[in-house]
PDB file of C-alpha atoms in Angstrom:
ATOM      1  CA  GLY P  96     -37.615 246.305-104.963  1.00 46.00           C
ATOM      2  CA  THR P  97     -40.851 244.359-104.727  1.00 46.00           C
ATOM      3  CA  GLY P  98     -42.199 244.997-107.634  1.00 41.00           C
ATOM      4  CA  SER P  99     -45.937 247.095-107.705  1.00 39.00           C
ATOM      5  CA  GLY P 100     -47.077 245.935-104.203  1.00 41.00           C
ATOM      6  CA  ASN P 101     -50.955 244.335-104.308  1.00 56.00           C
ATOM      7  CA  GLY P 102     -50.987 242.062-100.199  1.00 86.00           C
ATOM      8  CA  LEU P 103     -48.613 242.825 -97.375  1.00 87.00           C
ATOM      9  CA  PHE P 104     -48.832 240.742 -94.141  1.00 89.00           C
ATOM     10  CA  VAL P 105     -46.536 242.396 -90.714  1.00 90.00           C
ATOM     11  CA  ASP P 106     -45.369 240.124 -87.886  1.00 89.00           C
ATOM     12  CA  SER P 107     -44.024 242.816 -85.533  1.00 87.00           C
ATOM     13  CA  ALA P 108     -42.973 240.268 -83.315  1.00 89.00           C
ATOM     14  CA  THR P 109     -39.585 239.223 -86.082  1.00 91.00           C
ATOM     15  CA  SER P 110     -39.696 242.586 -87.852  1.00 92.00           C
ATOM     16  CA  THR P 111     -40.240 240.463 -91.163  1.00 93.00           C
ATOM     17  CA  ALA P 112     -43.043 242.160 -93.659  1.00 93.00           C
ATOM     18  CA  TYR P 113     -44.535 239.514 -95.868  1.00 94.00           C
ATOM     19  CA  VAL P 114     -45.600 241.517-100.033  1.00 93.00           C
ATOM     20  CA  ALA P 115     -47.196 239.808-101.801  1.00 93.00           C
ATOM     21  CA  SER P 116     -46.648 241.531-105.318  1.00 90.00           C
ATOM     22  CA  SER P 117     -47.224 240.223-109.579  1.00 89.00           C
ATOM     23  CA  SER P 118     -43.236 239.542-109.335  1.00 91.00           C
ATOM     24  CA  GLY P 119     -43.220 236.775-106.931  1.00 92.00           C
ATOM     25  CA  LEU P 120     -43.627 236.795-102.872  1.00 94.00           C
ATOM     26  CA  TYR P 121     -41.267 238.890-100.929  1.00 95.00           C
ATOM     27  CA  VAL P 122     -39.190 238.248 -97.939  1.00 95.00           C
ATOM     28  CA  VAL P 123     -38.479 241.244 -96.440  1.00 95.00           C
ATOM     29  CA  ASP P 124     -36.198 242.633 -93.063  1.00 95.00           C
ATOM     30  CA  VAL P 125     -38.109 245.483 -91.482  1.00 94.00           C
ATOM     31  CA  SER P 126     -35.984 245.950 -88.289  1.00 94.00           C
ATOM     32  CA  SER P 127     -34.427 248.952 -89.350  1.00 93.00           C
ATOM     33  CA  PRO P 128     -37.860 250.348 -92.002  1.00 89.00           C
ATOM     34  CA  SER P 129     -35.574 252.620 -93.860  1.00 93.00           C
ATOM     35  CA  THR P 130     -33.103 250.258 -94.799  1.00 95.00           C
ATOM     36  CA  PRO P 131     -35.346 246.910 -95.582  1.00 93.00           C
ATOM     37  CA  VAL P 132     -33.846 243.397 -96.993  1.00 95.00           C
ATOM     38  CA  ILE P 133     -35.593 240.903 -99.032  1.00 95.00           C
ATOM     39  CA  LYS P 134     -34.757 238.074 -96.700  1.00 96.00           C
ATOM     40  CA  GLY P 135     -36.457 235.702 -99.790  1.00 95.00           C
ATOM     41  CA  SER P 136     -38.134 235.239-101.998  1.00 95.00           C
ATOM     42  CA  LEU P 137     -40.702 233.297-103.645  1.00 95.00           C
ATOM     43  CA  PRO P 138     -41.141 234.036-107.814  1.00 94.00           C
ATOM     44  CA  GLY P 139     -45.402 234.011-109.257  1.00 92.00           C
ATOM     45  CA  SER P 140     -47.690 236.639-109.180  1.00 92.00           C
ATOM     46  CA  HIS P 141     -49.488 237.349-106.208  1.00 93.00           C
ATOM     47  CA  PHE P 142     -52.201 239.495-104.272  1.00 93.00           C
ATOM     48  CA  GLY P 143     -52.291 238.267-101.070  1.00 93.00           C
ATOM     49  CA  VAL P 144     -50.615 237.065 -97.836  1.00 94.00           C
ATOM     50  CA  TYR P 145     -52.282 236.459 -94.131  1.00 94.00           C
ATOM     51  CA  VAL P 146     -48.298 234.394 -91.997  1.00 94.00           C
ATOM     52  CA  SER P 147     -49.752 232.592 -88.964  1.00 92.00           C
ATOM     53  CA  GLY P 148     -46.381 230.695 -87.392  1.00 91.00           C
ATOM     54  CA  ALA P 149     -44.114 229.336 -90.170  1.00 93.00           C
ATOM     55  CA  THR P 150     -46.462 229.353 -92.785  1.00 95.00           C
ATOM     56  CA  ALA P 151     -47.457 231.939 -95.613  1.00 95.00           C
ATOM     57  CA  TYR P 152     -51.628 231.710 -97.195  1.00 96.00           C
ATOM     58  CA  VAL P 153     -50.833 233.400-100.522  1.00 95.00           C
ATOM     59  CA  ALA P 154     -53.396 234.199-102.772  1.00 95.00           C
ATOM     60  CA  SER P 155     -52.384 233.494-106.010  1.00 94.00           C
ATOM     61  CA  GLY P 156     -54.530 234.055-108.687  1.00 91.00           C
ATOM     62  CA  THR P 157     -55.440 231.967-110.937  1.00 92.00           C
ATOM     63  CA  THR P 158     -53.214 229.737-109.135  1.00 93.00           C
ATOM     64  CA  GLY P 159     -55.633 229.632-106.048  1.00 94.00           C
ATOM     65  CA  LEU P 160     -54.299 229.889-102.259  1.00 96.00           C
ATOM     66  CA  THR P 161     -50.799 228.977-101.841  1.00 96.00           C
ATOM     67  CA  VAL P 162     -49.110 227.390 -99.142  1.00 97.00           C
ATOM     68  CA  VAL P 163     -45.741 228.072 -98.186  1.00 97.00           C
ATOM     69  CA  ASN P 164     -43.832 227.048 -95.938  1.00 97.00           C
ATOM     70  CA  ILE P 165     -41.249 230.387 -94.194  1.00 95.00           C
ATOM     71  CA  ALA P 166     -39.562 228.194 -91.528  1.00 95.00           C
ATOM     72  CA  ASN P 167     -36.432 229.290 -93.545  1.00 95.00           C
ATOM     73  CA  PRO P 168     -36.772 232.956 -94.211  1.00 92.00           C
ATOM     74  CA  ALA P 169     -34.043 232.850 -97.182  1.00 94.00           C
ATOM     75  CA  SER P 170     -35.911 229.638 -98.774  1.00 95.00           C
ATOM     76  CA  PRO P 171     -39.910 229.832 -98.789  1.00 96.00           C
ATOM     77  CA  ALA P 172     -41.219 226.262-100.399  1.00 96.00           C
ATOM     78  CA  ILE P 173     -44.804 225.841-101.660  1.00 96.00           C
ATOM     79  CA  LEU P 174     -46.046 223.027 -99.193  1.00 96.00           C
ATOM     80  CA  THR P 175     -49.190 222.851-101.310  1.00 96.00           C
ATOM     81  CA  THR P 176     -51.805 224.570-103.335  1.00 95.00           C
ATOM     82  CA  ALA P 177     -55.671 224.490-102.628  1.00 95.00           C
ATOM     83  CA  ALA P 178     -57.779 225.083-106.817  1.00 92.00           C
ATOM     84  CA  THR P 179     -60.020 228.078-104.831  1.00 93.00           C
ATOM     85  CA  GLY P 180     -60.687 229.915-108.011  1.00 88.00           C
ATOM     86  CA  ASP P 181     -59.104 233.812-108.970  1.00 93.00           C
ATOM     87  CA  ALA P 182     -58.171 234.645-105.797  1.00 94.00           C
ATOM     88  CA  LYS P 183     -57.550 237.712-104.642  1.00 94.00           C
ATOM     89  CA  SER P 184     -57.012 237.953-100.915  1.00 93.00           C
ATOM     90  CA  VAL P 185     -56.914 235.461 -97.668  1.00 95.00           C
ATOM     91  CA  THR P 186     -57.090 236.247 -94.063  1.00 93.00           C
ATOM     92  CA  VAL P 187     -56.712 233.060 -91.683  1.00 94.00           C
ATOM     93  CA  VAL P 188     -58.768 232.345 -88.545  1.00 94.00           C
ATOM     94  CA  GLY P 189     -57.526 229.745 -86.689  1.00 93.00           C
ATOM     95  CA  SER P 190     -57.846 227.069 -88.885  1.00 95.00           C
ATOM     96  CA  THR P 191     -59.688 228.657 -91.818  1.00 96.00           C
ATOM     97  CA  ALA P 192     -58.073 230.216 -94.153  1.00 96.00           C
ATOM     98  CA  TYR P 193     -60.975 232.361 -95.774  1.00 96.00           C
ATOM     99  CA  VAL P 194     -60.528 233.302 -99.551  1.00 96.00           C
ATOM    100  CA  ALA P 195     -61.575 236.175-101.739  1.00 94.00           C
ATOM    101  CA  ALA P 196     -61.652 234.088-105.469  1.00 95.00           C
ATOM    102  CA  GLY P 197     -62.837 236.733-107.867  1.00 91.00           C
ATOM    103  CA  SER P 198     -65.544 235.046-109.702  1.00 92.00           C
ATOM    104  CA  ASN P 199     -65.556 231.614-108.343  1.00 95.00           C
ATOM    105  CA  GLY P 200     -66.539 234.439-104.392  1.00 94.00           C
ATOM    106  CA  LEU P 201     -65.635 232.698-101.576  1.00 96.00           C
ATOM    107  CA  SER P 202     -63.700 229.966-100.404  1.00 97.00           C
ATOM    108  CA  ILE P 203     -63.356 228.273 -97.155  1.00 97.00           C
ATOM    109  CA  ILE P 204     -60.682 226.137 -96.512  1.00 97.00           C
ATOM    110  CA  ASP P 205     -59.796 224.115 -93.292  1.00 97.00           C
ATOM    111  CA  VAL P 206     -55.463 224.731 -92.814  1.00 96.00           C
ATOM    112  CA  THR P 207     -55.443 221.664 -89.564  1.00 96.00           C
ATOM    113  CA  SER P 208     -52.533 220.654 -91.607  1.00 95.00           C
ATOM    114  CA  PRO P 209     -50.697 223.322 -94.173  1.00 94.00           C
ATOM    115  CA  GLY P 210     -49.851 220.509 -95.858  1.00 93.00           C
ATOM    116  CA  SER P 211     -53.669 219.159 -96.674  1.00 96.00           C
ATOM    117  CA  PRO P 212     -56.154 222.025 -97.155  1.00 96.00           C
ATOM    118  CA  VAL P 213     -58.985 220.974 -97.750  1.00 96.00           C
ATOM    119  CA  ILE P 214     -62.284 223.093 -99.141  1.00 96.00           C
ATOM    120  CA  LEU P 215     -64.916 223.379 -96.581  1.00 97.00           C
ATOM    121  CA  GLY P 216     -67.194 225.033 -98.685  1.00 96.00           C
ATOM    122  CA  THR P 217     -67.759 228.130-100.760  1.00 96.00           C
ATOM    123  CA  TYR P 218     -70.168 230.865-101.031  1.00 96.00           C
ATOM    124  CA  SER P 219     -71.127 232.070-105.093  1.00 95.00           C
ATOM    125  CA  THR P 220     -71.316 236.182-104.106  1.00 92.00           C
ATOM    126  CA  LYS P 221     -72.575 238.504-107.110  1.00 89.00           C
ATOM    127  CA  GLY P 222     -69.335 240.255-108.352  1.00 86.00           C
ATOM    128  CA  SER P 223     -65.913 239.421-108.234  1.00 89.00           C
ATOM    129  CA  ALA P 224     -64.267 238.998-104.275  1.00 92.00           C
ATOM    130  CA  GLN P 225     -61.893 241.184-103.646  1.00 90.00           C
ATOM    131  CA  ASN P 226     -61.065 240.993-100.244  1.00 90.00           C
ATOM    132  CA  VAL P 227     -62.443 238.991 -96.655  1.00 93.00           C
ATOM    133  CA  VAL P 228     -62.160 240.390 -93.314  1.00 92.00           C
ATOM    134  CA  VAL P 229     -63.821 237.914 -90.462  1.00 93.00           C
ATOM    135  CA  SER P 230     -65.097 239.303 -87.248  1.00 91.00           C
ATOM    136  CA  GLY P 231     -66.110 235.835 -85.597  1.00 92.00           C
ATOM    137  CA  THR P 232     -68.768 233.685 -87.509  1.00 94.00           C
ATOM    138  CA  THR P 233     -69.194 236.378 -89.875  1.00 94.00           C
ATOM    139  CA  ALA P 234     -67.561 237.978 -93.038  1.00 94.00           C
ATOM    140  CA  TYR P 235     -67.333 240.765 -95.239  1.00 92.00           C
ATOM    141  CA  VAL P 236     -66.952 239.665 -98.484  1.00 91.00           C
ATOM    142  CA  THR P 237     -66.060 242.972-101.345  1.00 86.00           C
ATOM    143  CA  ALA P 238     -67.457 242.745-104.789  1.00 83.00           C
ATOM    144  CA  GLN P 239     -66.693 244.096-107.466  1.00 79.00           C
ATOM    145  CA  LEU P 240     -69.077 246.573-108.977  1.00 76.00           C
ATOM    146  CA  THR P 241     -71.973 244.517-106.295  1.00 78.00           C
ATOM    147  CA  GLY P 242     -69.905 246.423-103.034  1.00 79.00           C
ATOM    148  CA  MET P 243     -70.103 244.215 -99.342  1.00 85.00           C
ATOM    149  CA  GLN P 244     -71.394 241.228 -98.966  1.00 90.00           C
ATOM    150  CA  ILE P 245     -72.062 239.584 -95.077  1.00 91.00           C
ATOM    151  CA  VAL P 246     -71.697 235.632 -95.016  1.00 96.00           C
ATOM    152  CA  ASP P 247     -73.241 234.048 -92.027  1.00 97.00           C
ATOM    153  CA  VAL P 248     -69.649 231.015 -91.712  1.00 97.00           C
ATOM    154  CA  THR P 249     -71.203 229.946 -88.454  1.00 97.00           C
ATOM    155  CA  THR P 250     -70.780 226.174 -90.800  1.00 96.00           C
ATOM    156  CA  PRO P 251     -68.003 226.166 -93.108  1.00 96.00           C
ATOM    157  CA  SER P 252     -70.256 223.804 -95.477  1.00 96.00           C
ATOM    158  CA  ALA P 253     -73.606 226.574 -95.378  1.00 96.00           C
ATOM    159  CA  PRO P 254     -72.560 230.015 -95.832  1.00 97.00           C
ATOM    160  CA  SER P 255     -75.183 232.302 -95.959  1.00 96.00           C
ATOM    161  CA  LEU P 256     -76.173 235.516 -97.047  1.00 95.00           C
ATOM    162  CA  LEU P 257     -77.140 237.727 -94.111  1.00 95.00           C
ATOM    163  CA  GLY P 258     -76.528 240.910 -95.542  1.00 88.00           C
ATOM    164  CA  THR P 259     -75.344 243.668 -98.747  1.00 86.00           C
ATOM    165  CA  PHE P 260     -73.901 247.426 -98.125  1.00 78.00           C
ATOM    166  CA  VAL P 261     -74.304 247.967-101.760  1.00 72.00           C
ATOM    167  CA  SER P 262     -73.571 252.196-102.217  1.00 65.00           C
ATOM    168  CA  CYS P 263     -70.439 250.863-103.023  1.00 61.00           C
ATOM    169  CA  ASN P 264     -69.697 250.761-107.084  1.00 65.00           C
ATOM    170  CA  GLU P 265     -66.282 249.080-107.024  1.00 67.00           C
ATOM    171  CA  ALA P 266     -65.413 247.886-103.373  1.00 67.00           C
ATOM    172  CA  GLU P 267     -61.756 246.366-103.259  1.00 68.00           C
ATOM    173  CA  ASP P 268     -60.883 246.620 -99.680  1.00 71.00           C
ATOM    174  CA  ILE P 269     -62.506 246.582 -96.061  1.00 73.00           C
ATOM    175  CA  ALA P 270     -61.244 247.018 -92.347  1.00 76.00           C
ATOM    176  CA  ILE P 271     -63.257 246.248 -89.510  1.00 77.00           C
ATOM    177  CA  SER P 272     -63.204 248.084 -86.063  1.00 76.00           C
ATOM    178  CA  GLY P 273     -66.400 247.600 -83.253  1.00 79.00           C
ATOM    179  CA  THR P 274     -69.007 247.216 -85.053  1.00 78.00           C
ATOM    180  CA  THR P 275     -68.277 249.570 -88.342  1.00 79.00           C
ATOM    181  CA  ALA P 276     -66.809 248.380 -91.815  1.00 74.00           C
ATOM    182  CA  TYR P 277     -65.089 250.649 -93.517  1.00 76.00           C
ATOM    183  CA  VAL P 278     -64.972 249.760 -96.899  1.00 72.00           C
ATOM    184  CA  ALA P 279     -62.437 251.139 -99.881  1.00 73.00           C
ATOM    185  CA  ASP P 280     -64.518 251.866-103.269  1.00 68.00           C
ATOM    186  CA  LEU P 281     -61.935 252.804-105.969  1.00 69.00           C
ATOM    187  CA  TYR P 282     -64.462 255.619-107.470  1.00 63.00           C
ATOM    188  CA  GLN P 283     -66.875 256.903-104.157  1.00 66.00           C
ATOM    189  CA  GLY P 284     -62.977 256.401-101.117  1.00 65.00           C
ATOM    190  CA  LEU P 285     -63.709 255.210 -97.950  1.00 65.00           C
ATOM    191  CA  MET P 286     -66.850 254.089 -96.518  1.00 60.00           C
ATOM    192  CA  ALA P 287     -68.199 253.566 -93.224  1.00 66.00           C
TER     193      ALA P 287
END
């Protein structure tokens, strides 16, 4: 098994799933969905994962952002870490990683050189940042007890608040489709 799944990224081109869990990061062959096979793993407690090419960006709790070389799926290797604080989730757009970092808010990181990430800027969210998605130059961040915060990331060194959606109690996850944000709230269910 892979422990309790906290984050999942599926690369359909290679039929590979990357599972971030409380017991490690798992690289799983899902070419036969009814019989998935673990190809490799990396120990640790992880919350989220995003894959770009041969690199996995892993939200590793208090360790921060862990950058992992996955060129050899049987043997994932840590390249480096970036001290973001309590990393809960990560998404990558181009050469920029966005990390929902718990009480440290949103971290914006240049990953042009994956082995040498550079923190470009941070935004202090109200509440503990749990998840982040990015559309264009806008980051949508869910935070415990405060709902969703909409942040302009046009200038990564100076992110600024565009607006909030506070109807949520415990906003945990988010997805964007067109001009609609879907927020999964622990107590109120799905909100749009």
